[in-house]
XYZ file of C-alpha atoms in Angstrom:
771
model
C 20.366 -8.563 -41.561
C 17.494 -6.920 -39.642
C 19.418 -5.874 -36.549
C 18.475 -2.175 -36.898
C 14.832 -2.894 -36.102
C 13.413 -4.966 -33.273
C 10.129 -5.264 -35.179
C 11.801 -6.596 -38.312
C 13.962 -8.895 -36.255
C 10.875 -10.428 -34.618
C 9.063 -11.053 -37.913
C 12.238 -12.429 -39.505
C 12.671 -14.993 -36.713
C 9.122 -16.221 -37.432
C 9.790 -17.044 -41.095
C 10.471 -20.669 -42.009
C 12.989 -19.853 -44.713
C 15.718 -17.551 -43.473
C 17.956 -18.033 -46.512
C 17.450 -14.695 -48.261
C 19.396 -14.447 -51.510
C 17.651 -11.466 -53.120
C 19.420 -8.179 -53.851
C 17.117 -6.288 -51.463
C 16.175 -7.973 -48.146
C 12.549 -8.922 -47.629
C 10.312 -10.143 -44.845
C 7.581 -12.587 -45.756
C 4.317 -12.860 -43.807
C 1.365 -15.225 -44.080
C -1.503 -12.862 -44.707
C -2.732 -9.478 -45.875
C -3.657 -8.347 -42.336
C -0.278 -9.466 -40.981
C 1.383 -7.332 -43.657
C -0.540 -4.378 -42.249
C 0.513 -5.195 -38.698
C 4.182 -5.460 -39.671
C 4.159 -2.103 -41.469
C 2.238 -0.402 -38.635
C 4.664 -1.645 -35.975
C 7.737 -0.719 -38.030
C 6.277 2.735 -38.708
C 5.564 3.314 -35.022
C 9.056 2.099 -34.138
C 10.615 4.526 -36.608
C 8.481 7.477 -35.476
C 9.400 6.801 -31.832
C 13.045 7.202 -32.847
C 12.450 10.108 -35.269
C 9.615 12.223 -33.806
C 10.292 15.097 -36.220
C 11.199 12.989 -39.225
C 9.971 13.218 -42.805
C 7.488 10.548 -43.836
C 5.839 9.577 -47.119
C 2.936 7.136 -46.985
C 0.899 5.375 -49.701
C -2.660 5.535 -50.966
C -4.907 2.773 -52.290
C -6.180 -0.531 -50.880
C -2.909 -2.119 -49.737
C -2.471 0.353 -46.810
C -5.906 -0.545 -45.389
C -4.595 -2.709 -42.552
C -1.534 -0.502 -42.033
C -3.890 2.372 -41.209
C -6.228 0.206 -39.103
C -3.440 -1.332 -37.022
C -1.639 1.983 -36.524
C -4.871 3.463 -35.176
C -5.550 0.412 -33.039
C -2.109 0.458 -31.441
C -2.209 4.187 -30.749
C -5.690 3.949 -29.241
C -4.767 0.959 -27.067
C -1.251 2.019 -26.135
C -1.871 2.141 -22.408
C -4.128 -0.869 -21.954
C -3.138 -4.522 -21.629
C -4.146 -5.469 -25.194
C -1.989 -2.799 -26.720
C 0.975 -3.339 -24.383
C 0.952 -7.089 -25.025
C 1.081 -6.610 -28.801
C 3.857 -4.024 -28.560
C 5.925 -6.123 -26.154
C 5.506 -9.282 -28.233
C 6.902 -7.499 -31.288
C 9.906 -5.895 -29.619
C 8.483 -2.522 -28.571
C 8.301 -3.056 -24.810
C 8.691 0.200 -22.906
C 8.588 2.420 -25.996
C 6.894 5.739 -25.281
C 3.737 6.490 -27.259
C 4.836 8.517 -30.287
C 3.359 11.926 -31.026
C 2.819 12.423 -34.729
C 2.395 16.203 -34.719
C 6.130 16.735 -35.118
C 6.325 14.720 -38.344
C 6.712 16.240 -41.801
C 4.535 14.578 -44.422
C 5.308 14.346 -48.161
C 2.523 13.295 -50.528
C 3.828 10.692 -52.960
C 1.707 11.321 -56.053
C -1.574 12.512 -57.518
C -3.568 12.331 -60.743
C -3.473 15.534 -62.779
C -5.804 17.259 -63.096
C -8.304 16.093 -60.478
C -10.592 17.917 -58.077
C -8.976 17.539 -54.635
C -12.430 17.255 -53.038
C -13.289 14.108 -54.971
C -13.202 10.890 -52.949
C -10.873 9.331 -55.542
C -8.212 12.035 -55.332
C -5.068 11.101 -53.434
C -5.128 14.536 -51.799
C -8.487 13.627 -50.266
C -7.186 10.188 -49.236
C -4.065 11.642 -47.593
C -6.003 14.266 -45.656
C -8.597 11.810 -44.369
C -6.370 8.836 -43.614
C -3.107 10.468 -42.567
C -3.295 14.200 -41.812
C -6.577 14.088 -39.872
C -6.545 10.464 -38.779
C -2.954 10.395 -37.457
C -3.245 14.013 -36.210
C -0.315 15.254 -38.281
C 0.419 18.963 -38.512
C -0.870 20.040 -41.925
C 1.429 23.088 -41.869
C 4.391 20.697 -41.981
C 2.962 18.701 -44.897
C 3.849 18.944 -48.581
C 0.654 18.137 -50.450
C -0.336 17.983 -54.105
C -3.524 20.015 -54.475
C -4.361 20.478 -58.165
C -6.447 23.572 -57.357
C -3.396 25.310 -55.882
C -0.844 24.602 -58.623
C -0.499 27.926 -60.531
C -1.438 28.033 -64.208
C -1.448 30.704 -66.907
C -2.930 33.987 -65.609
C -4.008 32.116 -62.437
C -6.769 30.375 -64.352
C -8.279 27.113 -63.114
C -7.279 23.872 -64.807
C -10.865 23.452 -66.038
C -10.357 26.598 -68.164
C -6.874 25.715 -69.382
C -7.570 22.013 -69.951
C -11.376 21.943 -70.489
C -11.379 18.250 -71.449
C -8.963 17.473 -68.573
C -6.354 16.267 -71.069
C -2.797 17.603 -70.894
C -0.697 17.293 -74.050
C 2.927 17.033 -72.926
C 4.155 17.349 -76.523
C 3.664 21.092 -75.983
C 6.899 20.971 -74.021
C 8.713 20.397 -77.300
C 6.571 21.792 -80.132
C 5.060 25.113 -81.061
C 1.534 25.888 -79.949
C -0.942 26.074 -82.836
C -3.780 28.007 -81.173
C -4.482 30.460 -78.387
C -5.735 27.595 -76.206
C -2.519 25.656 -76.803
C -0.448 28.746 -75.947
C -2.194 28.915 -72.560
C -1.724 25.169 -72.093
C 1.957 25.347 -72.990
C 2.590 28.181 -70.557
C 0.657 26.287 -67.876
C 2.661 23.083 -68.387
C 5.885 25.001 -67.766
C 4.341 26.546 -64.643
C 3.457 23.038 -63.414
C 7.059 21.998 -64.109
C 8.253 24.945 -62.021
C 5.888 23.917 -59.231
C 7.274 20.351 -59.331
C 10.856 21.664 -59.121
C 9.874 23.754 -56.107
C 8.215 20.714 -54.501
C 11.415 18.737 -54.990
C 13.443 21.545 -53.455
C 11.136 21.666 -50.406
C 11.656 17.932 -49.860
C 15.420 18.509 -50.002
C 15.163 21.406 -47.554
C 13.486 19.042 -45.098
C 16.531 16.806 -45.371
C 14.917 14.252 -47.672
C 12.412 11.533 -46.904
C 13.325 9.555 -43.797
C 10.553 6.941 -43.890
C 9.039 5.883 -47.210
C 6.267 3.297 -47.429
C 4.890 2.483 -50.870
C 3.322 -0.215 -52.958
C 4.608 -1.656 -56.199
C 2.670 -1.517 -59.456
C 2.070 -4.374 -61.835
C 4.772 -2.954 -64.113
C 7.061 -2.457 -61.101
C 6.336 1.217 -60.572
C 7.237 2.832 -57.257
C 5.111 5.946 -56.672
C 4.185 6.646 -60.318
C 7.716 5.997 -61.540
C 6.737 3.470 -64.175
C 8.992 0.890 -65.780
C 11.702 2.750 -67.720
C 11.817 5.760 -65.388
C 15.239 7.181 -64.652
C 16.606 6.224 -61.259
C 17.639 9.875 -60.956
C 14.133 11.183 -61.629
C 12.670 13.947 -59.474
C 9.160 15.299 -58.871
C 7.465 15.826 -62.219
C 4.301 15.841 -64.309
C 4.354 12.697 -66.441
C 2.325 10.119 -68.312
C 1.944 6.456 -67.341
C 1.851 3.130 -69.206
C -0.982 0.724 -70.010
C -0.563 -1.528 -66.959
C -0.652 1.458 -64.637
C -3.614 2.987 -66.470
C -5.531 -0.308 -66.287
C -4.908 -0.528 -62.536
C -5.992 3.114 -62.069
C -9.135 2.750 -64.199
C -11.252 1.684 -61.225
C -10.207 4.818 -59.308
C -10.773 7.185 -62.200
C -14.035 5.801 -63.538
C -12.834 3.918 -66.588
C -10.006 3.409 -69.043
C -11.352 6.264 -71.168
C -10.317 8.609 -68.362
C -7.249 6.738 -67.164
C -5.609 6.661 -70.612
C -5.634 10.451 -70.783
C -4.964 11.403 -67.168
C -1.414 12.383 -66.260
C 0.164 12.169 -62.824
C 2.404 14.241 -60.617
C 4.812 11.988 -58.783
C 7.905 12.251 -56.661
C 10.880 10.663 -58.418
C 13.093 7.726 -57.558
C 15.840 10.199 -56.673
C 13.372 11.979 -54.358
C 12.807 8.719 -52.486
C 16.480 7.734 -52.261
C 18.191 11.119 -51.788
C 18.592 10.577 -48.035
C 21.235 7.816 -47.715
C 19.772 6.256 -44.567
C 16.131 6.425 -45.653
C 13.995 3.586 -44.346
C 12.406 2.677 -47.676
C 9.766 -0.032 -47.454
C 7.822 -1.466 -50.374
C 4.961 -3.794 -49.518
C 3.109 -6.176 -51.807
C 0.332 -8.709 -51.363
C -1.096 -11.502 -53.485
C -0.018 -13.628 -56.434
C -0.865 -10.807 -58.832
C 2.363 -9.129 -57.723
C 4.515 -12.295 -57.722
C 6.167 -11.721 -61.118
C 7.093 -8.095 -60.526
C 8.343 -8.838 -56.990
C 10.625 -11.541 -58.377
C 11.927 -9.314 -61.193
C 12.613 -6.446 -58.805
C 14.201 -8.351 -55.937
C 16.375 -10.670 -58.029
C 17.695 -8.071 -60.510
C 20.697 -5.782 -60.392
C 20.079 -2.082 -60.968
C 17.848 -2.001 -64.040
C 15.805 0.837 -65.500
C 13.009 -1.629 -66.331
C 12.496 -2.302 -62.622
C 12.095 0.984 -60.711
C 12.391 -0.796 -57.350
C 16.018 -1.631 -58.068
C 16.763 2.067 -57.454
C 16.470 1.135 -53.756
C 19.557 -1.083 -53.992
C 21.693 1.861 -52.933
C 19.657 2.304 -49.739
C 20.990 0.237 -46.849
C 17.644 0.334 -45.051
C 15.516 -0.637 -48.067
C 13.147 -3.521 -47.422
C 10.317 -5.383 -49.115
C 7.468 -6.642 -46.934
C 5.530 -9.299 -48.870
C 2.901 -11.962 -48.377
C 3.411 -15.611 -49.309
C 1.474 -15.030 -52.524
C 3.645 -12.108 -53.600
C 6.757 -14.160 -52.753
C 5.569 -17.303 -54.547
C 7.879 -16.979 -57.577
C 11.076 -15.986 -55.794
C 13.969 -18.422 -56.165
C 14.096 -18.546 -52.374
C 10.475 -19.710 -52.270
C 11.046 -22.302 -54.987
C 14.139 -23.584 -53.202
C 12.112 -23.931 -50.015
C 9.314 -25.707 -51.914
C 11.552 -28.189 -53.722
C 14.367 -28.720 -51.229
C 12.855 -28.505 -47.768
C 9.211 -29.547 -48.010
C 8.052 -33.140 -48.385
C 8.196 -34.367 -51.984
C 5.037 -35.356 -53.858
C 4.113 -36.213 -57.427
C 2.764 -32.715 -58.137
C 6.317 -31.465 -57.561
C 7.639 -34.015 -60.035
C 5.214 -32.799 -62.696
C 5.959 -29.135 -62.020
C 9.738 -29.610 -61.981
C 9.828 -31.612 -65.226
C 7.431 -29.282 -67.087
C 9.327 -26.195 -65.932
C 12.621 -27.780 -67.022
C 11.208 -28.394 -70.501
C 10.230 -24.715 -70.774
C 13.581 -23.607 -69.386
C 15.641 -25.571 -71.918
C 13.073 -25.372 -74.740
C 12.854 -29.120 -75.139
C 9.864 -31.413 -75.465
C 9.301 -33.304 -72.219
C 9.582 -36.746 -73.798
C 13.038 -35.818 -75.125
C 14.466 -34.798 -71.736
C 17.253 -37.172 -70.727
C 17.883 -38.710 -67.334
C 21.165 -36.792 -67.213
C 19.326 -33.486 -67.779
C 16.940 -34.333 -64.950
C 19.806 -35.117 -62.571
C 21.628 -31.895 -63.507
C 18.616 -29.649 -62.907
C 18.490 -27.789 -59.599
C 14.965 -29.033 -58.833
C 14.484 -32.204 -60.882
C 17.483 -33.791 -59.171
C 15.268 -34.161 -56.076
C 12.791 -36.442 -57.866
C 12.871 -39.860 -56.176
C 14.178 -42.783 -58.232
C 14.940 -40.859 -61.410
C 15.098 -43.104 -64.482
C 13.911 -43.216 -68.095
C 10.314 -43.719 -66.882
C 10.237 -40.390 -65.013
C 9.377 -38.238 -68.026
C 7.171 -40.961 -69.525
C 5.065 -40.931 -66.391
C 4.668 -37.133 -66.536
C 3.616 -37.316 -70.201
C 1.151 -40.099 -69.388
C -0.315 -38.072 -66.494
C -0.870 -34.998 -68.658
C -2.458 -37.165 -71.355
C -4.866 -38.667 -68.810
C -5.839 -35.154 -67.668
C -6.578 -34.287 -71.293
C -8.747 -37.370 -71.783
C -10.765 -36.358 -68.712
C -11.497 -33.118 -70.526
C -12.839 -35.024 -73.526
C -15.551 -36.680 -71.464
C -18.779 -34.768 -71.140
C -21.563 -36.999 -69.928
C -25.246 -36.219 -69.762
C -27.802 -36.698 -67.022
C -26.235 -34.095 -64.765
C -27.602 -31.188 -62.785
C -24.943 -28.531 -63.313
C -24.658 -25.369 -61.229
C -22.254 -22.920 -62.911
C -21.349 -19.972 -60.698
C -19.441 -16.767 -61.332
C -18.423 -13.810 -59.172
C -19.203 -11.380 -62.022
C -21.117 -11.440 -65.301
C -18.833 -12.869 -67.990
C -16.646 -15.042 -65.779
C -18.219 -18.337 -66.894
C -18.060 -17.448 -70.581
C -14.429 -16.319 -70.319
C -13.421 -19.088 -67.951
C -14.819 -22.389 -69.241
C -17.141 -21.661 -72.169
C -15.920 -24.479 -74.483
C -16.700 -27.022 -71.751
C -20.119 -25.480 -71.064
C -20.865 -25.462 -74.791
C -20.369 -29.238 -74.918
C -22.512 -29.762 -71.825
C -25.326 -27.891 -73.555
C -25.376 -30.497 -76.327
C -26.760 -33.104 -73.910
C -30.508 -32.542 -73.744
C -30.728 -34.511 -70.510
C -28.411 -32.101 -68.678
C -30.145 -29.545 -66.465
C -27.858 -26.524 -66.445
C -28.115 -23.448 -64.251
C -26.056 -20.256 -64.364
C -25.722 -18.177 -61.222
C -24.036 -14.782 -61.095
C -23.351 -13.989 -57.466
C -22.825 -10.242 -57.924
C -24.462 -8.035 -60.527
C -21.213 -6.379 -61.684
C -22.577 -2.829 -61.644
C -19.070 -1.418 -61.235
C -18.196 -2.546 -64.770
C -21.034 -0.577 -66.424
C -19.969 2.981 -67.182
C -21.967 6.199 -67.041
C -21.406 6.739 -70.778
C -22.917 3.364 -71.627
C -25.998 4.005 -69.500
C -26.444 7.497 -70.950
C -26.248 6.073 -74.480
C -28.929 3.499 -73.673
C -31.128 6.098 -71.964
C -30.908 8.314 -75.052
C -31.930 5.325 -77.146
C -34.866 4.720 -74.826
C -36.036 8.346 -75.018
C -35.909 8.115 -78.804
C -37.901 4.858 -78.806
C -40.490 6.458 -76.548
C -40.704 9.518 -78.789
C -41.572 7.373 -81.829
C -43.839 5.092 -79.804
C -41.694 1.965 -80.213
C -42.067 0.844 -76.594
C -45.709 -0.064 -76.945
C -45.941 -2.240 -73.850
C -46.204 0.896 -71.697
C -49.727 1.366 -73.151
C -50.952 -1.942 -71.773
C -53.379 -1.803 -68.880
C -51.679 -2.178 -65.518
C -48.167 -2.074 -67.060
C -46.744 0.284 -64.431
C -48.151 -1.772 -61.548
C -47.862 -5.410 -62.559
C -47.470 -5.647 -66.330
C -43.774 -4.690 -66.378
C -43.035 -7.921 -64.507
C -44.681 -10.111 -67.159
C -43.028 -11.610 -70.263
C -39.662 -10.387 -69.015
C -37.727 -12.965 -71.015
C -39.450 -11.869 -74.194
C -36.862 -9.047 -74.147
C -34.165 -11.698 -74.602
C -35.930 -13.330 -77.526
C -36.615 -9.917 -79.118
C -32.937 -8.978 -78.916
C -31.641 -12.335 -80.202
C -34.135 -12.327 -83.094
C -32.649 -8.956 -84.050
C -29.144 -10.439 -83.853
C -30.226 -13.193 -86.249
C -31.768 -10.597 -88.581
C -28.718 -8.333 -88.243
C -31.154 -5.543 -87.334
C -29.416 -2.973 -85.139
C -32.577 -0.905 -84.619
C -34.492 -3.857 -83.177
C -31.533 -4.789 -80.976
C -31.626 -1.311 -79.517
C -35.385 -1.551 -79.161
C -35.110 -4.881 -77.322
C -32.571 -3.346 -74.950
C -34.895 -0.388 -74.411
C -37.729 -2.725 -73.414
C -35.653 -4.243 -70.627
C -34.420 -0.806 -69.558
C -38.032 0.388 -69.170
C -38.904 -2.610 -67.001
C -35.839 -2.001 -64.811
C -36.515 1.714 -64.309
C -40.194 1.123 -63.526
C -39.241 -1.530 -60.954
C -36.429 0.415 -59.279
C -38.159 3.789 -59.062
C -41.819 2.655 -58.739
C -42.850 4.581 -61.858
C -46.614 4.917 -62.399
C -46.985 6.692 -65.755
C -45.303 7.489 -69.073
C -44.678 11.086 -68.015
C -43.108 9.929 -64.750
C -40.985 7.486 -66.742
C -39.579 10.216 -68.991
C -38.990 12.449 -65.996
C -37.062 9.684 -64.230
C -34.976 8.897 -67.315
C -33.923 12.534 -67.528
C -33.199 12.613 -63.794
C -30.898 9.605 -64.159
C -29.178 11.240 -67.130
C -28.701 14.439 -65.150
C -27.155 12.520 -62.256
C -24.767 10.678 -64.549
C -23.726 13.702 -66.608
C -23.179 15.898 -63.560
C -21.176 13.360 -61.549
C -17.401 13.151 -61.828
C -15.599 10.140 -63.213
C -15.160 7.503 -60.538
C -17.828 8.947 -58.248
C -20.113 6.681 -56.247
C -23.501 6.099 -57.811
C -26.792 6.548 -55.997
C -28.436 3.256 -54.925
C -30.946 3.513 -57.775
C -28.293 3.967 -60.462
C -26.226 1.197 -58.875
C -29.196 -1.123 -59.176
C -29.922 -0.031 -62.747
C -26.340 -0.747 -63.817
C -26.541 -4.107 -62.106
C -29.767 -4.972 -63.926
C -28.106 -4.079 -67.233
C -25.326 -6.536 -66.394
C -27.912 -9.166 -65.489
C -29.788 -8.655 -68.776
C -26.566 -9.111 -70.730
C -25.993 -12.389 -68.900
C -29.488 -13.536 -69.885
C -28.663 -12.706 -73.509
C -25.479 -14.773 -73.364
C -27.151 -17.963 -72.219
C -30.305 -17.216 -74.195
C -27.985 -17.608 -77.175
C -27.980 -21.330 -76.346
C -31.632 -21.712 -75.426
C -31.233 -21.609 -71.648
C -34.553 -20.429 -70.161
C -34.573 -17.368 -67.961
C -35.670 -19.525 -65.031
C -32.236 -21.221 -65.129
C -30.304 -17.951 -65.017
C -30.006 -16.712 -61.450
C -28.861 -13.359 -60.081
C -28.055 -13.476 -56.388
C -26.551 -9.969 -55.938
C -24.815 -10.978 -52.736
C -24.629 -8.320 -50.057
C -20.840 -8.642 -49.905
C -20.634 -6.643 -53.154
C -21.161 -3.033 -52.126
C -19.276 -0.880 -54.590
C -15.753 -0.544 -53.275
C -16.602 -1.994 -49.859
C -16.879 -5.716 -49.229
C -18.799 -6.830 -46.175
C -19.341 -10.290 -44.750
C -22.628 -11.683 -43.535
C -24.479 -14.871 -42.840
C -27.185 -13.634 -45.216
C -24.955 -14.344 -48.237
C -24.337 -17.890 -47.045
C -28.065 -18.476 -46.563
C -28.814 -17.110 -50.039
C -26.399 -19.579 -51.655
C -27.553 -22.435 -49.402
C -31.198 -21.958 -50.366
C -30.316 -22.094 -54.039
C -28.238 -25.252 -53.568
C -31.198 -26.862 -51.821
C -33.559 -25.846 -54.613
C -31.380 -26.868 -57.597
C -29.710 -29.861 -55.914
C -26.723 -30.009 -58.325
C -24.185 -32.817 -58.609
C -21.604 -30.691 -60.467
C -20.687 -27.136 -59.443
C -18.252 -24.818 -61.185
C -16.716 -21.781 -59.529
C -13.906 -19.295 -60.056
C -10.947 -20.476 -58.014
C -8.569 -17.533 -58.250
C -5.749 -17.181 -55.718
C -6.838 -13.632 -54.932
C -5.128 -10.297 -55.279
C -4.026 -10.286 -51.660
C -6.977 -8.833 -49.832
C -10.605 -9.875 -49.426
C -11.708 -9.247 -53.027
C -14.989 -10.271 -54.667
C -13.735 -13.667 -55.861
C -12.541 -14.507 -52.357
C -15.863 -13.475 -50.806
C -17.807 -15.600 -53.279
C -15.654 -18.677 -52.595
C -16.165 -18.219 -48.858
C -19.939 -17.836 -49.204
C -20.182 -21.013 -51.313
C -17.891 -22.997 -48.999
C -19.834 -21.996 -45.898
C -23.085 -22.864 -47.666
C -21.670 -26.314 -48.416
C -20.748 -26.801 -44.760
C -24.363 -26.192 -43.825
C -25.754 -28.239 -46.719
C -23.694 -31.328 -45.864
C -25.440 -31.394 -42.478
C -28.643 -32.139 -44.384
C -27.553 -34.593 -47.094
C -24.703 -36.772 -48.308
C -22.540 -34.716 -50.678
C -19.954 -37.397 -51.447
C -21.091 -37.609 -55.085
C -21.053 -33.836 -55.652
C -18.051 -32.613 -57.631
C -16.515 -29.155 -57.736
C -14.880 -27.838 -60.901
C -12.602 -24.892 -60.188
C -11.709 -22.610 -63.092
C -9.670 -19.439 -63.273
C -10.632 -16.089 -64.693
C -8.606 -14.268 -67.328
C -6.442 -12.770 -64.581
C -4.855 -15.995 -63.296
C -3.672 -19.409 -64.476
C -3.194 -22.855 -63.058
C 0.109 -24.614 -63.656
C -0.437 -27.857 -65.648
C 0.780 -29.726 -62.573
C -1.982 -28.117 -60.464
C -4.756 -28.885 -62.952
C -6.748 -32.121 -62.778
C -8.458 -31.782 -66.142
C -7.455 -30.187 -69.456
C -10.295 -28.969 -71.678
C -9.525 -28.811 -75.419
C -10.580 -25.646 -77.264
C -11.372 -25.753 -80.981
C -11.454 -22.877 -83.454
C -15.209 -23.405 -83.586
C -15.436 -22.778 -79.817
C -13.343 -19.616 -80.180
C -15.533 -18.347 -82.990
C -18.703 -18.876 -80.950
C -17.070 -17.265 -77.900
C -16.306 -14.089 -79.835
C -19.738 -13.948 -81.449
C -21.491 -14.372 -78.106
C -19.319 -11.848 -76.286
C -19.526 -9.174 -78.971
C -23.292 -9.496 -79.448
C -24.352 -9.815 -75.803
C -21.847 -8.035 -73.544
C -22.205 -4.622 -75.154
C -21.216 -2.832 -71.946
C -17.938 -4.767 -71.928
C -16.941 -4.948 -75.602
C -14.771 -1.874 -75.129
C -13.847 -2.645 -71.548
C -13.597 0.434 -69.373
C -11.929 -1.646 -66.670
C -9.589 -3.941 -68.635
C -7.081 -6.495 -67.477
C -3.584 -5.149 -66.998
C -2.378 -8.167 -68.990
C -3.831 -7.193 -72.340
C -4.815 -3.985 -74.106
C -7.930 -5.328 -75.759
C -11.213 -7.141 -75.248
C -11.616 -9.753 -72.534
C -12.616 -12.434 -75.028
C -9.409 -11.798 -76.976
C -7.469 -12.109 -73.720
C -9.185 -15.418 -72.962
C -8.213 -16.729 -76.403
C -4.631 -15.526 -75.920
C -4.415 -17.334 -72.595
C -5.932 -20.586 -73.918
C -3.588 -20.580 -76.937
C -0.550 -20.050 -74.703
C -1.696 -22.960 -72.530
C -2.039 -25.082 -75.663
C 1.595 -24.373 -76.518
C 2.505 -25.456 -73.019
C 0.722 -28.795 -73.508
C 2.247 -29.209 -76.983
C 5.654 -28.948 -75.350
C 4.656 -31.903 -73.190
C 2.697 -34.079 -75.634
C 4.093 -32.677 -78.938
C 2.287 -30.888 -81.781
C 2.140 -34.141 -83.717
C 0.130 -35.704 -80.903
C -2.713 -33.356 -81.814
C -2.670 -33.053 -85.589
C -2.211 -36.828 -86.072
C -4.622 -37.887 -83.320
C -7.390 -40.394 -84.046
C -9.851 -38.306 -82.016
C -11.481 -35.593 -84.117
C -11.778 -33.061 -81.283
C -8.066 -33.332 -80.505
C -7.191 -32.798 -84.172
C -9.339 -29.654 -84.025
C -7.748 -28.438 -80.761
C -5.867 -25.124 -80.848
C -6.348 -23.967 -77.277
C -6.462 -25.443 -73.782
C -8.247 -24.688 -70.501
C -6.983 -25.922 -67.134
C -9.377 -26.741 -64.280
C -9.236 -28.404 -60.875
C -11.622 -31.142 -59.733
C -12.397 -31.423 -56.025
C -14.783 -33.131 -53.686
C -16.889 -30.923 -51.445
C -14.647 -31.780 -48.484
C -11.516 -30.831 -50.449
C -13.092 -27.569 -51.586
C -14.186 -26.585 -48.076
C -10.704 -27.361 -46.760
C -9.150 -25.221 -49.516
C -11.528 -22.331 -48.728
C -10.660 -22.525 -45.034
C -6.946 -22.380 -45.848
C -7.627 -19.346 -48.041
C -9.626 -17.717 -45.251
C -6.713 -18.190 -42.876
C -4.315 -16.609 -45.371
C -6.498 -13.672 -46.390
C -8.195 -13.145 -43.035
C -5.009 -13.842 -41.144
C -4.548 -12.468 -37.684
C -7.159 -10.185 -36.219
C -6.486 -7.865 -33.317
C -9.147 -5.323 -34.244
């Protein structure tokens, strides 16, 4: 199957499951870094055989290790380290390739976008491929928005002053002079795209294509529904793609209206022997990988266009492969059986056949491809599963007092959206000591527009003398640090009074304190000058640009204030709301350090909790924020257990709105009432103003995060109703269960189990390291 490549053959021999039944062959690796190594080695192998070939390489975060390992191997080609790696993977004796003979084809680009911006793909390609790999730029086909001709050679900022391109002008009459210029320009862009396509054809077509796959299945920017015979074009995208691009473009407000220029599926596949590789990492991509690899040619799944290419391959991590039938067959048929498998198999069968678990017959179990493996199948098999799920639910009903609870979250909002109904019940016990710790300040989620709006509010409040604390003696030196939590009470009083002006005023008070602290302001005039300087920076910067350290900190402090408002809603004192701002959260760069571990360890020592909650997401494939936070907490625990016995400390793992546990994975089911949902929405809408209209939404739902949380909890309730029945709830003797209309799944672990899980995760995400 992989005989054409020594590199692929080596990695294939390493895989445990060699029974590949998908329509397109794939190679599965353990970790994100190993995915990069595989792609780098295969790329080098191909270039050594095609020194003047045509290549097309991806942008984004997934190629990170591909680029690193390619550089590493080229730089160490003639030393022992490099030779050993090459020989081990089938490239013994291969001459070092020279990349200057290659022809490069840029895959896609946002339109319009300034090519000098760090978030333009043109900039990415030049820095990471043209300059880094020492390609010949004269042989490259690049998408530079400044060089695409428009009406009367005008710049796109003159033709499309709001950077919005209305493609309906292709089909309707223009209604103004501006629209006439836009219409003519759109047709000129179309001509440019046709010429680009022709230039690719003149090069003989793409010989080596490496690309990622979008959450909707898009290859390049060929979104779900794109023609498999599509060519290079200016086009719009869909919500999932826009949500994923929002972080690059500076928010959904921009992403919704930004078009793209992309090569087509026909552009990628026009050369019959093209080596077309799609790589994917993490459980986030598991559904779309399954749909693409297990489907026949289907316009809904752009990747199926590669079925006609003999050398098409998918390179995927274990997480991305987790839902493939091959993976499930391996899990159920070849690995040791346990009771979790019994639960999963029975519950999945009930969903598959649309039948309540208790009504599944022994014959149906024995006829199912996975349930047939359950040991000693009899009429008690399904009864035991039902009983197990019921016991998990009854665990979720218990909420004892006398605990010291340490709730943690990677970002502001994660606790509220993850386990709020459970927290709400904990708060009813006056003898519980509850702490909330946000490990990063979430500044990336606060947009320029939101900050500008609040700064304008502040300038207005100053102009009418409604920020009177600035007149107090010593305010600019020490006073701004006093009565900080009065800002919370002020704001929440205004919520109770339904007084929007006082809400804005309360927010302005905190904003003043933050600006004075960050910029060392010493007077009212200096304060106004700094406010205007911040506004000027924000209004003059492009969408998606990197903020200055001061603005970064200001956005973070806004996020922290909103978190104080949330828990102030329930009377939690400011002293119990902690903001660690771990150093691993540095904009778009995550760095590791012992300092983060020490920060968490010191707080554990101080609070001394016996129950800790944390977000236990599987990760998107690489070392994201959630992963870094889990690692910092786990390493802190390893140090802490050297000092005291932690056998009585329990860990409660929840999932954010991006991921879900399977009922078989969960150890406790938390019932959610309509009352809890109502309070959730009230709290979110009143306190998380920067997130009510999320600029960086989930790809799963076009709406507010609290609505997504409700949607997820309701769907999980339906899942449990299929196991226990609807009647179980509406006829239950327990009042809370009668009131239950949603469900939250969590895991319960000991400290030792949590540390072991984190170490397994570190091995998967960190993987091999040759750098």
